[in-house]
Short mmCIF file of C-alpha atoms in Angstrom, two decimals:
data_model
loop_
_atom_site.label_atom_id
_atom_site.label_comp_id
_atom_site.label_asym_id
_atom_site.label_seq_id
_atom_site.Cartn_x
_atom_site.Cartn_y
_atom_site.Cartn_z
CA MET A 1 0.08 0.08 0.06
CA LYS A 2 1.35 3.26 -1.11
CA ARG A 3 -0.08 6.13 0.88
CA LEU A 4 -0.12 9.95 -0.22
CA LEU A 5 -0.80 12.89 2.21
CA ALA A 6 -1.87 16.24 0.44
CA LEU A 7 -2.35 19.50 2.62
CA SER A 8 -3.84 22.69 1.10
CA GLY A 9 -3.12 26.18 1.98
CA GLY A 10 -4.69 28.70 4.40
CA GLY A 11 -2.63 31.06 6.33
CA VAL A 12 -3.29 30.62 9.97
CA ARG A 13 -5.94 28.03 9.43
CA GLY A 14 -3.32 25.27 8.89
CA ILE A 15 -4.03 24.82 12.64
CA VAL A 16 -7.08 22.94 11.17
CA GLU A 17 -4.75 20.37 9.49
CA VAL A 18 -2.78 19.99 12.65
CA ALA A 19 -5.80 18.86 14.55
CA PHE A 20 -6.91 16.42 11.86
CA LEU A 21 -3.12 15.11 11.56
CA GLU A 22 -3.11 14.35 15.21
CA ALA A 23 -6.22 12.29 15.21
CA VAL A 24 -4.73 10.70 12.04
CA GLU A 25 -1.68 9.75 13.71
CA ARG A 26 -3.84 8.43 16.47
CA ALA A 27 -5.93 6.19 14.45
CA TYR A 28 -2.45 4.76 12.98
CA ARG A 29 -0.87 4.14 16.03
CA GLU A 30 -3.63 2.18 17.31
CA ARG A 31 -3.12 0.18 14.08
CA PHE A 32 0.78 -0.27 13.92
CA GLY A 33 1.89 0.80 17.35
CA PRO A 34 2.28 3.55 19.82
CA ASP A 35 5.60 4.79 18.27
CA THR A 36 4.43 5.35 14.46
CA ARG A 37 5.01 8.54 13.34
CA LEU A 38 3.12 10.11 10.07
CA CYS A 39 6.37 9.81 8.18
CA ASP A 40 6.49 6.18 8.63
CA VAL A 41 3.16 5.82 7.26
CA PHE A 42 2.96 8.03 4.24
CA ASN A 43 5.19 7.62 1.27
CA LEU A 44 4.49 10.87 -0.49
CA VAL A 45 3.72 14.28 1.70
CA GLY A 46 2.95 17.51 -0.16
CA GLY A 47 1.47 20.64 0.46
CA THR A 48 0.80 24.52 -0.39
CA SER A 49 1.68 27.50 1.53
CA THR A 50 0.80 26.86 5.24
CA GLY A 51 0.38 22.96 3.83
CA ALA A 52 3.76 23.08 2.62
CA LEU A 53 5.01 24.31 6.28
CA ILE A 54 3.09 21.12 7.91
CA ALA A 55 4.38 18.64 5.05
CA THR A 56 7.83 19.56 5.50
CA ALA A 57 7.74 19.01 9.01
CA ILE A 58 6.19 15.67 8.90
CA ALA A 59 8.63 14.64 5.98
CA LEU A 60 11.55 15.72 8.68
CA GLY A 61 9.86 13.59 11.31
CA HIS A 62 9.09 16.21 13.61
CA PRO A 63 6.45 15.67 16.36
CA LEU A 64 3.00 17.16 15.87
CA GLU A 65 3.16 18.98 19.15
CA ARG A 66 6.00 20.94 17.79
CA VAL A 67 3.99 21.66 14.77
CA ALA A 68 1.19 22.69 16.55
CA ASP A 69 3.20 25.16 18.95
CA PHE A 70 4.34 26.87 15.66
CA TYR A 71 0.89 28.08 15.16
CA LEU A 72 -0.28 28.43 18.63
CA ASN A 73 2.48 30.32 19.75
CA ARG A 74 5.12 31.24 17.22
CA ALA A 75 2.79 32.61 14.50
CA ARG A 76 2.52 35.80 16.34
CA THR A 77 6.16 36.74 15.80
CA PHE A 78 5.28 37.17 11.94
CA PHE A 79 1.53 37.61 11.88
CA SER A 80 1.00 40.48 14.38
CA ARG A 81 3.31 42.73 12.84
CA ARG A 82 0.84 44.76 10.95
CA ARG A 83 1.76 47.61 8.46
CA TRP A 84 -2.00 48.40 7.72
CA TRP A 85 -0.88 51.54 6.33
CA ALA A 86 1.28 49.95 3.65
CA LYS A 87 -1.51 47.72 2.22
CA GLY A 88 -1.94 47.67 -1.52
CA GLN A 89 1.90 49.30 -1.57
CA ALA A 90 3.83 47.05 0.41
CA ALA A 91 3.22 43.25 2.34
CA VAL A 92 1.28 43.68 5.39
CA PHE A 93 3.18 41.16 7.39
CA ASP A 94 6.94 40.72 7.88
CA GLY A 95 8.18 37.88 5.43
CA ALA A 96 11.76 38.22 7.18
CA ALA A 97 10.27 37.12 10.62
CA LEU A 98 8.72 34.09 8.97
CA GLU A 99 11.88 33.09 7.25
CA VAL A 100 13.64 33.21 10.69
CA GLU A 101 10.79 30.91 12.45
CA LEU A 102 11.06 28.63 9.26
CA ARG A 103 14.89 28.30 9.86
CA ARG A 104 14.22 27.29 13.43
CA ASP A 105 12.57 23.98 12.31
CA VAL A 106 14.60 23.30 8.90
CA GLY A 107 18.02 24.91 9.17
CA ASP A 108 19.95 25.00 6.25
CA LEU A 109 18.75 21.81 4.96
CA THR A 110 18.19 21.57 1.28
CA LEU A 111 15.38 19.52 -0.50
CA GLY A 112 18.21 16.71 -0.98
CA SER A 113 18.69 16.22 2.64
CA ASP A 114 18.99 12.55 4.11
CA ALA A 115 17.05 13.89 6.88
CA LEU A 116 13.84 13.83 4.74
CA GLN A 117 12.20 10.51 5.73
CA THR A 118 9.81 10.38 2.93
CA TYR A 119 9.18 11.92 -0.45
CA LEU A 120 8.12 15.28 -0.38
CA ALA A 121 6.62 18.03 -2.86
CA ILE A 122 6.21 21.88 -2.13
CA VAL A 123 3.79 23.83 -4.34
CA LEU A 124 4.76 27.36 -5.49
CA LYS A 125 4.00 29.94 -8.48
CA ARG A 126 6.52 31.57 -10.42
CA ILE A 127 4.98 34.84 -11.12
CA ASP A 128 7.31 35.89 -13.69
CA THR A 129 6.63 33.14 -15.86
CA GLY A 130 3.15 32.45 -14.81
CA GLN A 131 4.12 28.96 -14.11
CA PRO A 132 3.20 26.56 -11.09
CA TRP A 133 6.33 24.96 -9.54
CA ILE A 134 5.79 21.59 -7.61
CA VAL A 135 9.58 21.00 -6.40
CA ASN A 136 10.16 17.54 -4.89
CA ASN A 137 12.84 15.37 -3.73
CA ILE A 138 12.15 12.20 -5.95
CA PRO A 139 15.69 11.36 -7.46
CA THR A 140 13.88 9.99 -10.56
CA ALA A 141 12.10 13.13 -11.29
CA PRO A 142 12.71 15.67 -14.03
CA TYR A 143 15.12 18.91 -12.58
CA PHE A 144 16.33 16.88 -9.51
CA GLU A 145 19.69 16.82 -10.27
CA ASN A 146 21.77 19.63 -12.35
CA PRO A 147 22.28 19.10 -16.04
CA ALA A 148 25.48 18.87 -17.49
CA ASP A 149 25.11 22.14 -19.40
CA GLY A 150 24.27 24.19 -16.11
CA SER A 151 21.11 25.48 -17.62
CA PHE A 152 18.96 24.90 -14.22
CA LEU A 153 19.44 24.34 -10.50
CA GLY A 154 18.39 21.00 -9.65
CA ASN A 155 15.85 20.83 -7.08
CA ARG A 156 17.97 18.73 -4.49
CA HIS A 157 20.25 21.99 -4.22
CA TYR A 158 16.89 24.23 -3.30
CA SER A 159 17.19 25.34 0.52
CA LEU A 160 13.88 24.20 2.49
CA ALA A 161 13.60 27.44 4.21
CA PRO A 162 13.33 30.02 1.13
CA LEU A 163 11.24 27.25 -0.90
CA LEU A 164 8.33 27.32 2.19
CA ARG A 165 8.82 30.99 2.29
CA ALA A 166 7.98 31.31 -1.29
CA SER A 167 5.36 28.90 -1.22
CA ALA A 168 3.57 31.06 1.62
CA ALA A 169 4.18 34.19 0.11
CA ALA A 170 0.41 35.42 -0.43
CA PRO A 171 0.31 38.65 -2.12
CA THR A 172 -0.53 41.70 -0.06
CA TYR A 173 0.07 39.51 3.14
CA PHE A 174 4.03 38.72 2.42
CA ASP A 175 6.53 40.10 -0.16
CA GLN A 176 7.05 37.95 -3.15
CA MET A 177 10.15 35.88 -2.87
CA THR A 178 13.22 35.49 -5.54
CA LEU A 179 15.17 32.17 -5.84
CA ASP A 180 18.05 31.28 -7.88
CA ILE A 181 17.18 29.27 -10.82
CA ALA A 182 20.74 29.22 -12.67
CA GLU A 183 24.13 30.26 -12.33
CA GLY A 184 24.48 33.84 -14.02
CA GLU A 185 20.67 33.88 -14.73
CA ALA A 186 18.14 36.26 -13.43
CA GLN A 187 16.38 35.08 -10.35
CA GLY A 188 12.82 33.61 -10.68
CA VAL A 189 10.12 35.49 -8.71
CA PHE A 190 7.75 33.36 -6.75
CA VAL A 191 4.50 33.88 -4.85
CA ASP A 192 2.29 31.52 -2.86
CA GLY A 193 1.11 28.44 -4.59
CA GLY A 194 -2.22 28.67 -3.55
CA LEU A 195 -2.42 30.99 -6.86
CA SER A 196 -1.85 28.10 -8.74
CA PRO A 197 -4.72 25.26 -9.43
CA TYR A 198 -2.87 23.35 -6.64
CA ASN A 199 -3.83 24.98 -3.61
CA ASP A 200 -5.37 21.25 -2.91
CA PRO A 201 -2.12 19.36 -4.29
CA SER A 202 -4.00 16.19 -4.44
CA LEU A 203 -4.04 15.64 -8.18
CA SER A 204 -0.37 16.95 -8.40
CA LEU A 205 0.69 14.13 -6.01
CA LEU A 206 -1.21 11.37 -7.84
CA LYS A 207 0.49 12.50 -10.99
CA MET A 208 3.93 12.10 -9.24
CA ALA A 209 3.24 8.53 -7.88
CA ARG A 210 1.71 7.31 -11.43
CA LEU A 211 3.33 9.52 -14.31
CA ARG A 212 5.97 7.57 -16.14
CA ALA A 213 8.14 10.94 -16.31
CA PHE A 214 8.67 10.98 -12.46
CA GLY A 215 10.03 7.53 -12.34
CA LEU A 216 7.89 6.31 -9.16
CA ASN A 217 5.28 4.12 -11.41
CA TRP A 218 3.29 3.06 -8.04
CA PRO A 219 0.80 0.37 -8.96
CA ALA A 220 -3.07 1.69 -9.24
CA GLY A 221 -5.84 -0.15 -7.14
CA LEU A 222 -8.02 0.19 -4.01
CA ASP A 223 -5.54 -2.27 -2.32
CA GLN A 224 -2.58 -0.50 -3.89
CA MET A 225 -2.87 3.44 -3.03
CA PHE A 226 -4.53 5.57 -0.52
CA VAL A 227 -4.53 9.29 -0.93
CA LEU A 228 -5.56 11.41 2.17
CA SER A 229 -6.31 14.98 1.57
CA ILE A 230 -6.78 17.57 4.31
CA GLY A 231 -8.04 21.07 3.95
CA THR A 232 -8.03 24.23 6.03
CA GLY A 233 -11.66 25.06 6.38
CA ARG A 234 -14.19 25.43 3.63
CA PHE A 235 -16.75 28.08 3.23
CA ARG A 236 -18.89 30.05 0.68
CA GLU A 237 -19.99 33.45 1.23
CA PRO A 238 -22.65 34.53 -1.26
CA ILE A 239 -22.99 38.35 -1.91
CA PRO A 240 -26.33 40.16 -2.49
CA ALA A 241 -26.69 40.55 -6.07
CA LYS A 242 -27.42 44.57 -5.69
CA ALA A 243 -24.46 44.66 -3.43
CA ALA A 244 -22.02 42.85 -5.91
CA ALA A 245 -23.34 45.05 -8.91
CA ARG A 246 -22.07 48.09 -7.08
CA MET A 247 -18.65 46.69 -5.96
CA SER A 248 -15.64 48.68 -6.85
CA PRO A 249 -13.34 47.05 -9.51
CA ILE A 250 -10.80 46.38 -6.89
CA ARG A 251 -13.35 44.31 -4.62
CA THR A 252 -14.66 43.04 -7.71
CA ALA A 253 -11.02 41.55 -8.85
CA TYR A 254 -10.25 40.22 -5.30
CA LEU A 255 -13.71 38.56 -4.84
CA SER A 256 -13.49 36.85 -8.23
CA LEU A 257 -9.80 35.48 -7.23
CA ARG A 258 -11.11 34.19 -3.92
CA GLY A 259 -14.16 32.64 -5.89
CA MET A 260 -11.58 30.84 -8.64
CA LEU A 261 -9.45 29.33 -5.90
CA ASN A 262 -12.31 27.72 -4.42
CA ASP A 263 -13.37 26.65 -7.85
CA ALA A 264 -10.08 24.95 -8.02
CA ASP A 265 -10.52 23.21 -4.94
CA LEU A 266 -13.82 21.86 -5.88
CA HIS A 267 -12.56 20.70 -9.19
CA SER A 268 -9.76 19.04 -7.81
CA LEU A 269 -12.00 17.37 -4.98
CA SER A 270 -14.56 15.95 -7.97
CA MET A 271 -11.47 14.75 -10.01
CA MET A 272 -10.16 12.84 -6.83
CA GLU A 273 -13.37 11.35 -6.35
CA TRP A 274 -14.18 10.52 -9.62
CA LEU A 275 -11.01 8.82 -10.33
CA GLY A 276 -10.95 7.07 -6.90
CA GLU A 277 -13.21 5.65 -4.11
CA SER A 278 -13.96 8.10 -1.60
CA ARG A 279 -14.03 6.83 2.00
CA ARG A 280 -16.72 9.70 2.84
CA PRO A 281 -18.14 11.09 -0.50
CA ALA A 282 -18.45 14.82 -0.64
CA HIS A 283 -21.42 16.80 -1.93
CA ILE A 284 -20.04 18.27 -4.90
CA ASN A 285 -22.60 20.39 -5.97
CA SER A 286 -26.44 20.40 -6.73
CA GLU A 287 -26.09 19.36 -10.03
CA VAL A 288 -24.07 15.79 -9.72
CA GLY A 289 -24.72 15.39 -5.59
CA THR A 290 -21.99 13.04 -4.71
CA LEU A 291 -19.76 10.72 -6.93
CA GLU A 292 -20.33 7.54 -4.84
CA HIS A 293 -21.47 5.46 -7.35
CA ASP A 294 -19.61 6.94 -10.65
CA SER A 295 -16.24 6.28 -11.69
CA LEU A 296 -14.52 7.56 -14.81
CA MET A 297 -12.62 4.68 -15.45
CA GLY A 298 -15.24 1.93 -14.35
CA GLY A 299 -13.67 1.32 -11.36
CA PRO A 300 -11.70 3.12 -8.57
CA ALA A 301 -7.86 3.60 -9.10
CA PHE A 302 -7.18 4.30 -5.51
CA ALA A 303 -8.69 4.74 -2.25
CA PHE A 304 -9.42 8.39 -1.14
CA LEU A 305 -10.27 10.59 1.82
CA ARG A 306 -10.93 14.30 1.98
CA LEU A 307 -11.18 15.57 5.63
CA ASP A 308 -12.12 19.39 6.16
CA LEU A 309 -13.75 21.23 8.56
CA PRO A 310 -17.11 23.22 7.42
CA LEU A 311 -17.14 26.69 8.20
CA GLU A 312 -20.64 27.06 7.82
CA MET A 313 -23.18 27.64 10.50
CA PRO A 314 -25.60 25.08 9.84
CA GLU A 315 -23.05 22.19 9.61
CA LEU A 316 -21.21 23.27 12.45
CA HIS A 317 -24.90 23.30 14.62
CA ARG A 318 -25.34 19.68 13.06
CA ALA A 319 -22.13 18.67 14.96
CA GLY A 320 -23.18 20.35 18.13
CA ILE A 321 -20.64 23.21 17.74
CA ASP A 322 -22.39 26.75 18.77
CA MET A 323 -21.09 30.03 18.02
CA ASP A 324 -22.32 33.27 17.09
CA VAL A 325 -21.67 34.94 13.62
CA ARG A 326 -18.79 37.40 14.76
CA THR A 327 -16.65 34.28 16.21
CA LEU A 328 -17.29 32.41 12.67
CA ARG A 329 -16.02 35.22 10.85
CA SER A 330 -13.04 35.69 12.85
CA ILE A 331 -11.94 31.77 12.34
CA ARG A 332 -12.67 31.95 8.76
CA ARG A 333 -9.67 34.79 8.33
CA ILE A 334 -6.21 33.22 7.35
CA ASP A 335 -4.37 36.06 8.85
CA ASP A 336 -5.59 36.64 12.53
CA PRO A 337 -3.29 34.85 15.10
CA ASP A 338 -6.13 35.24 17.53
CA ALA A 339 -8.50 32.87 16.02
CA ILE A 340 -5.75 29.92 15.82
CA ALA A 341 -6.38 28.41 19.34
CA PRO A 342 -10.19 28.68 19.09
CA LEU A 343 -10.23 26.98 15.79
CA TYR A 344 -8.20 24.50 16.95
CA ASP A 345 -10.57 23.61 19.70
CA ILE A 346 -13.31 23.62 17.21
CA THR A 347 -11.66 21.39 14.76
CA ARG A 348 -11.14 18.73 17.63
CA ALA A 349 -14.52 19.13 18.63
CA TYR A 350 -15.78 18.54 15.06
CA ILE A 351 -13.64 15.51 14.76
CA ASP A 352 -14.88 14.10 17.96
CA ALA A 353 -18.65 14.37 16.88
CA THR A 354 -18.35 13.51 13.02
CA LEU A 355 -15.58 11.15 12.19
CA ASP A 356 -14.38 7.72 13.13
CA LEU A 357 -10.88 7.76 11.51
CA ASP A 358 -10.39 3.94 12.56
CA GLN A 359 -12.76 3.06 9.99
CA LEU A 360 -12.13 5.66 7.31
CA LEU A 361 -8.32 5.42 7.06
CA VAL A 362 -6.62 2.91 4.92
#
């Protein structure tokens, strides 16, 4: 059995993924033994933005208590230095402070380091060329080694801290990040990987596992492959038609982009459930419902599970979680460190009330 773990982006809401991962680890420890770590279970982990930070910690074998501490305590060092006076003209938060915190965890390790105990993929967006980059440490993959002609820097030589800083460089929140691409060439300019179609990197990891170009060629089948995808909270916020018609161009552009990111996540979810067999089928939309009895290939290519926290009042109420509208709005934000601890508690309560991971995990 090959297991893939995909972690979505979402700023401080990465604490949602930490809570889910703690429950996942407990379930696997019941199955495989008390010392089991997630890097012992998953063969390929990947993430976007905040998900990339968590994926890297897992690949390095860091305990989840340390990952939780990053959000619950250390995130304030870079998410509390607000510069609202600069909004629209400069980044609101301090990217240098973020990189300092990242280096506390990964030091000067590179993507080719033996300290990585599983395959790792990090999603970035190269803004100067308009291309998503999914850098990885698969030795048989393209771009892992330096070429003889020196035309690019092999993935194995990229330092983890700048890669993670680039993957989390959400526009207006953090400055874009420059990385060396080849000796003597102009640097590449990168922003948050969530601005690509791969904020949920599930499909990307599936390609790495199966496409011939990457050299893994892992076999497909329900008893051969399991993909676990975890989100940072999902919701849609409708806008009254009259208000939408009066919005400024900047506001319209912002909400259109946010909607496009939601659309990309939904597309990834629907494709994964269509190609595989979901352990917990999701409601895709009113047009198709769930894909529980629908399969693109006539049979599932893998087992699949998507875990996410609904940030909608009705679903939270059904799980026995009560809150007011102001609290709900605060925990939806991706940049408020004050929301991290409440969101952590809410996610754990949601897991206890709605999920039996012993039955859902493969």
